[in-house]
Short mmCIF file of N, CA and C in Angstrom, two decimals:
data_model
loop_
_atom_site.label_atom_id
_atom_site.label_comp_id
_atom_site.label_asym_id
_atom_site.label_seq_id
_atom_site.Cartn_x
_atom_site.Cartn_y
_atom_site.Cartn_z
N MET I 1 -9.59 -133.82 -50.46
CA MET I 1 -10.02 -134.57 -49.29
C MET I 1 -8.93 -135.57 -48.92
N ILE I 2 -8.67 -135.68 -47.65
CA ILE I 2 -7.73 -136.67 -47.16
C ILE I 2 -8.53 -137.91 -46.75
N GLY I 3 -8.06 -139.07 -47.13
CA GLY I 3 -8.77 -140.31 -46.84
C GLY I 3 -8.84 -140.62 -45.36
N ALA I 4 -9.78 -141.48 -44.99
CA ALA I 4 -10.03 -141.82 -43.58
C ALA I 4 -8.81 -142.44 -42.91
N GLU I 5 -8.08 -143.28 -43.64
CA GLU I 5 -6.89 -143.92 -43.06
C GLU I 5 -5.82 -142.88 -42.74
N THR I 6 -5.62 -141.91 -43.62
CA THR I 6 -4.64 -140.85 -43.38
C THR I 6 -5.09 -139.95 -42.23
N VAL I 7 -6.38 -139.66 -42.16
CA VAL I 7 -6.91 -138.85 -41.06
C VAL I 7 -6.63 -139.55 -39.73
N ALA I 8 -6.92 -140.85 -39.65
CA ALA I 8 -6.69 -141.60 -38.41
C ALA I 8 -5.22 -141.57 -38.03
N PHE I 9 -4.34 -141.72 -39.00
CA PHE I 9 -2.91 -141.66 -38.75
C PHE I 9 -2.50 -140.29 -38.22
N LEU I 10 -2.90 -139.23 -38.92
CA LEU I 10 -2.50 -137.87 -38.53
C LEU I 10 -3.06 -137.47 -37.17
N GLU I 11 -4.25 -137.94 -36.84
CA GLU I 11 -4.89 -137.54 -35.59
C GLU I 11 -4.53 -138.45 -34.42
N GLY I 12 -3.77 -139.51 -34.68
CA GLY I 12 -3.35 -140.42 -33.61
C GLY I 12 -2.11 -139.90 -32.90
N GLY I 13 -1.40 -140.78 -32.27
CA GLY I 13 -0.23 -140.39 -31.48
C GLY I 13 1.07 -140.39 -32.25
N CYS I 14 1.02 -140.14 -33.55
CA CYS I 14 2.25 -140.11 -34.34
C CYS I 14 3.14 -138.95 -33.88
N ALA I 15 4.44 -139.10 -34.10
CA ALA I 15 5.37 -138.01 -33.79
C ALA I 15 5.06 -136.86 -34.73
N LEU I 16 4.95 -135.65 -34.19
CA LEU I 16 4.65 -134.47 -34.99
C LEU I 16 5.76 -133.44 -34.84
N ILE I 17 6.38 -133.10 -35.94
CA ILE I 17 7.42 -132.06 -35.97
C ILE I 17 6.96 -130.97 -36.92
N VAL I 18 7.08 -129.72 -36.46
CA VAL I 18 6.66 -128.57 -37.25
C VAL I 18 7.89 -127.74 -37.59
N GLY I 19 7.96 -127.34 -38.85
CA GLY I 19 9.02 -126.44 -39.30
C GLY I 19 8.41 -125.14 -39.80
N THR I 20 9.04 -124.03 -39.43
CA THR I 20 8.61 -122.71 -39.88
C THR I 20 9.84 -121.95 -40.35
N VAL I 21 9.59 -120.77 -40.92
CA VAL I 21 10.70 -119.92 -41.33
C VAL I 21 10.33 -118.47 -41.01
N GLY I 22 11.32 -117.73 -40.51
CA GLY I 22 11.09 -116.33 -40.18
C GLY I 22 11.25 -115.43 -41.39
N GLY I 23 10.94 -114.17 -41.21
CA GLY I 23 11.08 -113.19 -42.28
C GLY I 23 12.50 -113.04 -42.76
N ASP I 24 13.46 -113.39 -41.89
CA ASP I 24 14.88 -113.31 -42.24
C ASP I 24 15.39 -114.59 -42.87
N GLY I 25 14.50 -115.57 -43.07
CA GLY I 25 14.89 -116.84 -43.67
C GLY I 25 15.39 -117.87 -42.68
N GLU I 26 15.45 -117.52 -41.40
CA GLU I 26 15.94 -118.43 -40.37
C GLU I 26 14.87 -119.51 -40.08
N PRO I 27 15.26 -120.79 -40.19
CA PRO I 27 14.28 -121.85 -39.92
C PRO I 27 14.12 -122.09 -38.42
N ARG I 28 12.99 -122.69 -38.07
CA ARG I 28 12.73 -123.06 -36.68
C ARG I 28 11.89 -124.33 -36.70
N ALA I 29 12.24 -125.29 -35.86
CA ALA I 29 11.47 -126.52 -35.76
C ALA I 29 11.20 -126.84 -34.29
N ASN I 30 10.10 -127.50 -34.06
CA ASN I 30 9.74 -127.92 -32.71
C ASN I 30 8.66 -129.00 -32.83
N ARG I 31 8.32 -129.58 -31.72
CA ARG I 31 7.25 -130.58 -31.69
C ARG I 31 5.89 -129.92 -31.78
N ALA I 32 4.92 -130.69 -32.23
CA ALA I 32 3.52 -130.29 -32.14
C ALA I 32 2.85 -131.29 -31.20
N PHE I 33 1.69 -130.92 -30.68
CA PHE I 33 1.04 -131.71 -29.63
C PHE I 33 -0.38 -132.09 -29.98
N GLY I 34 -0.58 -132.44 -31.22
CA GLY I 34 -1.88 -132.88 -31.69
C GLY I 34 -2.25 -132.18 -32.97
N LEU I 35 -2.96 -132.91 -33.81
CA LEU I 35 -3.38 -132.39 -35.11
C LEU I 35 -4.78 -132.91 -35.38
N THR I 36 -5.63 -132.05 -35.91
CA THR I 36 -6.98 -132.43 -36.29
C THR I 36 -7.21 -132.01 -37.73
N VAL I 37 -7.65 -132.95 -38.56
CA VAL I 37 -8.04 -132.63 -39.92
C VAL I 37 -9.43 -132.01 -39.84
N LEU I 38 -9.58 -130.81 -40.38
CA LEU I 38 -10.85 -130.09 -40.27
C LEU I 38 -11.85 -130.59 -41.29
N PRO I 39 -12.98 -131.05 -40.82
CA PRO I 39 -13.99 -131.60 -41.74
C PRO I 39 -14.73 -130.49 -42.46
N GLY I 40 -15.22 -130.82 -43.65
CA GLY I 40 -16.09 -129.92 -44.36
C GLY I 40 -15.42 -128.76 -45.06
N ALA I 41 -14.12 -128.63 -44.93
CA ALA I 41 -13.43 -127.54 -45.62
C ALA I 41 -13.40 -127.84 -47.11
N ALA I 42 -13.57 -126.81 -47.94
CA ALA I 42 -13.52 -126.99 -49.39
C ALA I 42 -12.13 -127.48 -49.79
N ASP I 43 -11.10 -126.94 -49.14
CA ASP I 43 -9.72 -127.37 -49.34
C ASP I 43 -9.29 -128.11 -48.08
N VAL I 44 -8.16 -128.80 -48.15
CA VAL I 44 -7.66 -129.52 -46.98
C VAL I 44 -7.12 -128.51 -45.97
N ALA I 45 -7.58 -128.64 -44.74
CA ALA I 45 -7.11 -127.78 -43.65
C ALA I 45 -6.94 -128.63 -42.40
N VAL I 46 -5.96 -128.27 -41.60
CA VAL I 46 -5.72 -128.95 -40.33
C VAL I 46 -5.56 -127.91 -39.23
N ARG I 47 -5.76 -128.36 -38.03
CA ARG I 47 -5.55 -127.53 -36.84
C ARG I 47 -4.49 -128.24 -36.03
N VAL I 48 -3.37 -127.57 -35.77
CA VAL I 48 -2.25 -128.17 -35.07
C VAL I 48 -1.99 -127.39 -33.78
N LEU I 49 -1.60 -128.11 -32.73
CA LEU I 49 -1.37 -127.52 -31.41
C LEU I 49 0.13 -127.39 -31.16
N LEU I 50 0.55 -126.17 -30.81
CA LEU I 50 1.96 -125.87 -30.61
C LEU I 50 2.22 -125.32 -29.21
N ASP I 51 3.45 -125.44 -28.78
CA ASP I 51 3.90 -125.04 -27.44
C ASP I 51 3.98 -123.52 -27.32
N THR I 52 3.28 -122.97 -26.33
CA THR I 52 3.33 -121.51 -26.11
C THR I 52 4.70 -121.06 -25.62
N ASN I 53 5.53 -121.98 -25.15
CA ASN I 53 6.88 -121.62 -24.69
C ASN I 53 7.86 -121.40 -25.84
N ASP I 54 7.39 -121.49 -27.07
CA ASP I 54 8.25 -121.24 -28.23
C ASP I 54 7.69 -120.04 -29.01
N PRO I 55 8.01 -118.83 -28.55
CA PRO I 55 7.47 -117.64 -29.22
C PRO I 55 8.02 -117.45 -30.64
N VAL I 56 9.16 -118.05 -30.96
CA VAL I 56 9.73 -117.90 -32.30
C VAL I 56 8.83 -118.56 -33.34
N ILE I 57 8.32 -119.75 -33.02
CA ILE I 57 7.41 -120.44 -33.95
C ILE I 57 6.21 -119.55 -34.23
N ARG I 58 5.62 -119.01 -33.17
CA ARG I 58 4.43 -118.16 -33.36
C ARG I 58 4.78 -116.92 -34.17
N GLU I 59 5.88 -116.29 -33.86
CA GLU I 59 6.31 -115.09 -34.61
C GLU I 59 6.52 -115.43 -36.08
N ASN I 60 7.17 -116.56 -36.35
CA ASN I 60 7.38 -116.97 -37.74
C ASN I 60 6.05 -117.16 -38.47
N LEU I 61 5.10 -117.80 -37.80
CA LEU I 61 3.80 -118.03 -38.42
C LEU I 61 3.06 -116.72 -38.67
N GLU I 62 3.20 -115.78 -37.74
CA GLU I 62 2.56 -114.48 -37.92
C GLU I 62 3.24 -113.66 -39.02
N THR I 63 4.55 -113.88 -39.19
CA THR I 63 5.32 -113.10 -40.17
C THR I 63 5.21 -113.66 -41.58
N THR I 64 5.51 -114.95 -41.74
CA THR I 64 5.53 -115.55 -43.08
C THR I 64 4.37 -116.50 -43.33
N GLY I 65 3.90 -117.16 -42.29
CA GLY I 65 2.82 -118.13 -42.43
C GLY I 65 3.25 -119.48 -42.95
N HIS I 66 4.48 -119.61 -43.42
CA HIS I 66 4.94 -120.89 -43.98
C HIS I 66 5.10 -121.94 -42.88
N ILE I 67 4.57 -123.14 -43.15
CA ILE I 67 4.66 -124.22 -42.17
C ILE I 67 4.71 -125.56 -42.88
N ALA I 68 5.54 -126.44 -42.33
CA ALA I 68 5.59 -127.84 -42.76
C ALA I 68 5.39 -128.68 -41.52
N ILE I 69 4.56 -129.69 -41.64
CA ILE I 69 4.26 -130.58 -40.52
C ILE I 69 4.60 -132.00 -40.97
N THR I 70 5.49 -132.65 -40.25
CA THR I 70 5.84 -134.02 -40.55
C THR I 70 5.27 -134.91 -39.45
N ALA I 71 4.52 -135.92 -39.86
CA ALA I 71 3.92 -136.88 -38.95
C ALA I 71 4.55 -138.23 -39.21
N GLY I 72 5.05 -138.86 -38.14
CA GLY I 72 5.70 -140.16 -38.30
C GLY I 72 5.25 -141.16 -37.27
N ASN I 73 4.94 -142.37 -37.72
CA ASN I 73 4.57 -143.44 -36.82
C ASN I 73 5.83 -144.00 -36.18
N VAL I 74 5.91 -143.96 -34.87
CA VAL I 74 7.10 -144.39 -34.13
C VAL I 74 7.39 -145.86 -34.36
N GLN I 75 6.36 -146.67 -34.50
CA GLN I 75 6.56 -148.11 -34.62
C GLN I 75 6.90 -148.56 -36.04
N THR I 76 6.31 -147.93 -37.06
CA THR I 76 6.50 -148.40 -38.44
C THR I 76 7.36 -147.48 -39.29
N LEU I 77 7.57 -146.24 -38.84
CA LEU I 77 8.27 -145.19 -39.57
C LEU I 77 7.47 -144.65 -40.75
N HIS I 78 6.22 -145.09 -40.90
CA HIS I 78 5.34 -144.49 -41.92
C HIS I 78 5.29 -142.99 -41.63
N SER I 79 5.54 -142.17 -42.64
CA SER I 79 5.61 -140.72 -42.44
C SER I 79 4.93 -139.97 -43.57
N THR I 80 4.32 -138.86 -43.20
CA THR I 80 3.66 -137.98 -44.15
C THR I 80 4.04 -136.54 -43.81
N GLN I 81 4.23 -135.73 -44.83
CA GLN I 81 4.51 -134.31 -44.59
C GLN I 81 3.45 -133.46 -45.28
N LEU I 82 2.96 -132.47 -44.54
CA LEU I 82 2.01 -131.50 -45.06
C LEU I 82 2.69 -130.16 -45.11
N LYS I 83 2.51 -129.44 -46.20
CA LYS I 83 3.06 -128.09 -46.31
C LYS I 83 1.93 -127.13 -46.62
N GLY I 84 2.00 -125.96 -46.02
CA GLY I 84 0.95 -124.99 -46.28
C GLY I 84 1.21 -123.67 -45.59
N ARG I 85 0.11 -122.96 -45.34
CA ARG I 85 0.17 -121.63 -44.73
C ARG I 85 -0.75 -121.56 -43.53
N ALA I 86 -0.26 -120.89 -42.50
CA ALA I 86 -1.10 -120.62 -41.33
C ALA I 86 -2.14 -119.58 -41.73
N VAL I 87 -3.40 -119.88 -41.50
CA VAL I 87 -4.47 -118.94 -41.84
C VAL I 87 -5.17 -118.40 -40.59
N ALA I 88 -4.91 -119.01 -39.44
CA ALA I 88 -5.47 -118.51 -38.17
C ALA I 88 -4.60 -119.01 -37.03
N ILE I 89 -4.40 -118.14 -36.05
CA ILE I 89 -3.65 -118.49 -34.84
C ILE I 89 -4.53 -118.08 -33.67
N GLU I 90 -4.75 -119.03 -32.75
CA GLU I 90 -5.65 -118.79 -31.63
C GLU I 90 -5.05 -119.29 -30.33
N ALA I 91 -5.46 -118.70 -29.24
CA ALA I 91 -5.09 -119.20 -27.92
C ALA I 91 -5.67 -120.59 -27.75
N GLY I 92 -4.98 -121.42 -27.00
CA GLY I 92 -5.48 -122.75 -26.72
C GLY I 92 -6.71 -122.72 -25.84
N THR I 93 -7.60 -123.67 -26.05
CA THR I 93 -8.81 -123.80 -25.25
C THR I 93 -8.64 -124.99 -24.30
N ASP I 94 -9.59 -125.17 -23.40
CA ASP I 94 -9.56 -126.34 -22.54
C ASP I 94 -9.60 -127.62 -23.37
N ALA I 95 -10.40 -127.62 -24.42
CA ALA I 95 -10.47 -128.78 -25.31
C ALA I 95 -9.12 -129.03 -25.99
N ASP I 96 -8.40 -127.97 -26.36
CA ASP I 96 -7.07 -128.12 -26.95
C ASP I 96 -6.10 -128.73 -25.95
N ARG I 97 -6.15 -128.27 -24.71
CA ARG I 97 -5.25 -128.80 -23.69
C ARG I 97 -5.54 -130.28 -23.42
N GLU I 98 -6.83 -130.65 -23.42
CA GLU I 98 -7.19 -132.06 -23.26
C GLU I 98 -6.71 -132.87 -24.46
N ARG I 99 -6.85 -132.30 -25.65
CA ARG I 99 -6.39 -132.97 -26.88
C ARG I 99 -4.88 -133.18 -26.84
N ALA I 100 -4.13 -132.16 -26.39
CA ALA I 100 -2.67 -132.27 -26.30
C ALA I 100 -2.26 -133.35 -25.30
N ALA I 101 -2.94 -133.41 -24.17
CA ALA I 101 -2.63 -134.43 -23.17
C ALA I 101 -2.91 -135.83 -23.72
N ARG I 102 -4.01 -135.98 -24.45
CA ARG I 102 -4.34 -137.27 -25.06
C ARG I 102 -3.29 -137.63 -26.11
N TYR I 103 -2.87 -136.65 -26.90
CA TYR I 103 -1.84 -136.88 -27.91
C TYR I 103 -0.55 -137.40 -27.26
N VAL I 104 -0.11 -136.75 -26.17
CA VAL I 104 1.13 -137.17 -25.51
C VAL I 104 0.98 -138.59 -24.96
N ARG I 105 -0.18 -138.94 -24.42
CA ARG I 105 -0.41 -140.32 -23.93
C ARG I 105 -0.31 -141.32 -25.08
N GLU I 106 -0.94 -141.00 -26.22
CA GLU I 106 -0.90 -141.91 -27.36
C GLU I 106 0.51 -142.03 -27.94
N PHE I 107 1.21 -140.91 -28.03
CA PHE I 107 2.59 -140.92 -28.50
C PHE I 107 3.44 -141.76 -27.54
N ALA I 108 3.25 -141.57 -26.24
CA ALA I 108 4.00 -142.32 -25.24
C ALA I 108 3.75 -143.82 -25.36
N ASP I 109 2.51 -144.21 -25.65
CA ASP I 109 2.20 -145.63 -25.84
C ASP I 109 3.12 -146.24 -26.89
N ASP I 110 3.27 -145.54 -28.01
CA ASP I 110 4.12 -146.05 -29.09
C ASP I 110 5.60 -146.07 -28.71
N VAL I 111 6.07 -145.01 -28.06
CA VAL I 111 7.49 -144.94 -27.68
C VAL I 111 7.81 -146.02 -26.65
N VAL I 112 6.94 -146.21 -25.67
CA VAL I 112 7.15 -147.24 -24.66
C VAL I 112 7.20 -148.61 -25.33
N ALA I 113 6.31 -148.86 -26.29
CA ALA I 113 6.28 -150.15 -26.98
C ALA I 113 7.55 -150.40 -27.78
N VAL I 114 8.12 -149.34 -28.36
CA VAL I 114 9.30 -149.51 -29.22
C VAL I 114 10.60 -149.53 -28.42
N ASP I 115 10.82 -148.52 -27.55
CA ASP I 115 12.11 -148.47 -26.85
C ASP I 115 12.02 -148.59 -25.35
N ARG I 116 10.82 -148.80 -24.84
CA ARG I 116 10.65 -148.98 -23.40
C ARG I 116 11.12 -147.78 -22.58
N THR I 117 11.08 -146.61 -23.18
CA THR I 117 11.38 -145.38 -22.45
C THR I 117 10.34 -145.22 -21.35
N PRO I 118 10.77 -144.90 -20.13
CA PRO I 118 9.79 -144.72 -19.06
C PRO I 118 8.77 -143.63 -19.41
N ARG I 119 7.51 -143.95 -19.21
CA ARG I 119 6.41 -143.04 -19.55
C ARG I 119 6.58 -141.67 -18.90
N GLU I 120 7.07 -141.63 -17.66
CA GLU I 120 7.22 -140.34 -16.98
C GLU I 120 8.24 -139.44 -17.67
N LEU I 121 9.21 -140.00 -18.34
CA LEU I 121 10.16 -139.18 -19.11
C LEU I 121 9.49 -138.56 -20.32
N ILE I 122 8.65 -139.32 -20.98
CA ILE I 122 7.93 -138.82 -22.15
C ILE I 122 6.93 -137.75 -21.74
N ALA I 123 6.30 -137.94 -20.59
CA ALA I 123 5.30 -136.97 -20.11
C ALA I 123 5.91 -135.59 -19.90
N ARG I 124 7.20 -135.52 -19.66
CA ARG I 124 7.87 -134.23 -19.45
C ARG I 124 7.82 -133.33 -20.68
N MET I 125 7.61 -133.91 -21.84
CA MET I 125 7.58 -133.10 -23.05
C MET I 125 6.29 -132.28 -23.18
N MET I 126 5.28 -132.62 -22.37
CA MET I 126 4.00 -131.90 -22.42
C MET I 126 4.22 -130.45 -22.03
N PRO I 127 3.89 -129.51 -22.92
CA PRO I 127 4.09 -128.09 -22.59
C PRO I 127 3.05 -127.62 -21.57
N PRO I 128 3.35 -126.53 -20.87
CA PRO I 128 2.38 -126.02 -19.90
C PRO I 128 1.11 -125.50 -20.57
N ASP I 129 1.22 -125.08 -21.81
CA ASP I 129 0.05 -124.61 -22.55
C ASP I 129 0.32 -124.69 -24.04
N VAL I 130 -0.74 -124.67 -24.82
CA VAL I 130 -0.63 -124.75 -26.28
C VAL I 130 -1.42 -123.62 -26.92
N PHE I 131 -1.05 -123.31 -28.15
CA PHE I 131 -1.87 -122.44 -28.98
C PHE I 131 -2.19 -123.22 -30.25
N ALA I 132 -3.23 -122.81 -30.95
CA ALA I 132 -3.71 -123.55 -32.11
C ALA I 132 -3.47 -122.77 -33.39
N VAL I 133 -3.06 -123.48 -34.41
CA VAL I 133 -2.83 -122.89 -35.73
C VAL I 133 -3.66 -123.66 -36.75
N THR I 134 -4.47 -122.94 -37.51
CA THR I 134 -5.19 -123.55 -38.62
C THR I 134 -4.32 -123.38 -39.85
N VAL I 135 -4.09 -124.48 -40.54
CA VAL I 135 -3.20 -124.50 -41.70
C VAL I 135 -3.99 -124.91 -42.94
N ALA I 136 -3.89 -124.08 -43.99
CA ALA I 136 -4.41 -124.44 -45.30
C ALA I 136 -3.32 -125.28 -45.97
N VAL I 137 -3.60 -126.56 -46.18
CA VAL I 137 -2.60 -127.48 -46.72
C VAL I 137 -2.58 -127.36 -48.24
N ALA I 138 -1.37 -127.10 -48.76
CA ALA I 138 -1.20 -126.96 -50.20
C ALA I 138 -0.51 -128.18 -50.82
N GLU I 139 0.30 -128.88 -50.02
CA GLU I 139 1.07 -130.01 -50.54
C GLU I 139 1.09 -131.12 -49.49
N LEU I 140 1.11 -132.35 -49.97
CA LEU I 140 1.14 -133.52 -49.09
C LEU I 140 2.11 -134.52 -49.70
N TYR I 141 3.05 -135.01 -48.87
CA TYR I 141 4.11 -135.89 -49.37
C TYR I 141 4.21 -137.17 -48.54
N ASP I 142 4.62 -138.24 -49.19
CA ASP I 142 4.97 -139.48 -48.52
C ASP I 142 6.42 -139.34 -48.08
N GLN I 143 6.69 -139.44 -46.78
CA GLN I 143 8.05 -139.34 -46.27
C GLN I 143 8.51 -140.65 -45.64
N THR I 144 7.76 -141.73 -45.89
CA THR I 144 8.14 -143.03 -45.36
C THR I 144 9.46 -143.47 -46.00
N PRO I 145 10.42 -143.91 -45.19
CA PRO I 145 11.69 -144.36 -45.77
C PRO I 145 11.45 -145.45 -46.82
N GLY I 146 12.16 -145.33 -47.94
CA GLY I 146 12.03 -146.30 -49.02
C GLY I 146 11.97 -145.61 -50.36
N PRO I 147 11.70 -146.35 -51.41
CA PRO I 147 11.77 -145.80 -52.76
C PRO I 147 10.73 -144.71 -53.06
N GLY I 148 9.63 -144.68 -52.32
CA GLY I 148 8.60 -143.66 -52.55
C GLY I 148 8.78 -142.40 -51.73
N ALA I 149 9.80 -142.37 -50.88
CA ALA I 149 10.00 -141.21 -50.00
C ALA I 149 10.16 -139.94 -50.81
N GLY I 150 9.44 -138.92 -50.39
CA GLY I 150 9.51 -137.63 -51.07
C GLY I 150 8.49 -137.48 -52.17
N GLY I 151 7.78 -138.55 -52.50
CA GLY I 151 6.79 -138.47 -53.56
C GLY I 151 5.55 -137.73 -53.11
N ARG I 152 5.05 -136.92 -53.99
CA ARG I 152 3.85 -136.14 -53.69
C ARG I 152 2.63 -137.05 -53.69
N LEU I 153 1.75 -136.84 -52.71
CA LEU I 153 0.51 -137.59 -52.63
C LEU I 153 -0.56 -136.75 -53.29
N GLU I 154 -0.57 -136.73 -54.58
CA GLU I 154 -1.47 -135.90 -55.38
C GLU I 154 -2.94 -136.21 -55.14
N THR I 155 -3.25 -137.50 -54.96
CA THR I 155 -4.64 -137.90 -54.88
C THR I 155 -5.34 -137.43 -53.60
N ALA I 156 -4.57 -137.00 -52.63
CA ALA I 156 -5.17 -136.62 -51.35
C ALA I 156 -5.66 -135.17 -51.35
N LEU I 157 -5.25 -134.39 -52.34
CA LEU I 157 -5.61 -132.98 -52.35
C LEU I 157 -6.59 -132.68 -53.50
N PRO I 158 -7.45 -131.70 -53.27
CA PRO I 158 -8.42 -131.35 -54.33
C PRO I 158 -7.72 -130.80 -55.56
#
């Protein structure tokens, strides 16, 4: 089980970067547009929204399933990384598109507060559509800069 504070962090407007790997070993990274920790799962699982304009990410997930998701707070640099396997890939729903738009607004709030980047520039990153990936999380790490960076967060997983 992931604690309530970590859930709030992951589901907020933190920067989300997803890394995958293809069958040939070639890595691929891109942004994600929202993450939801799935309640009631026996193991830790999340649902992450990805850009449909990046077919390589989807192909990698369909081929190998390997995925790493790094979430970072723009203002504090607090960061967490989740590693696991894609267990389901679905077309985005209207609720997913609304979730992605909310995520970009929340992310923009933090970026505007830190570097005063014009909100309309940040809004351009919103993809025309998203697809959803359910990830069975196997590993969770603290990636916050400092002496604990890279340390496994053992207590968060069953």
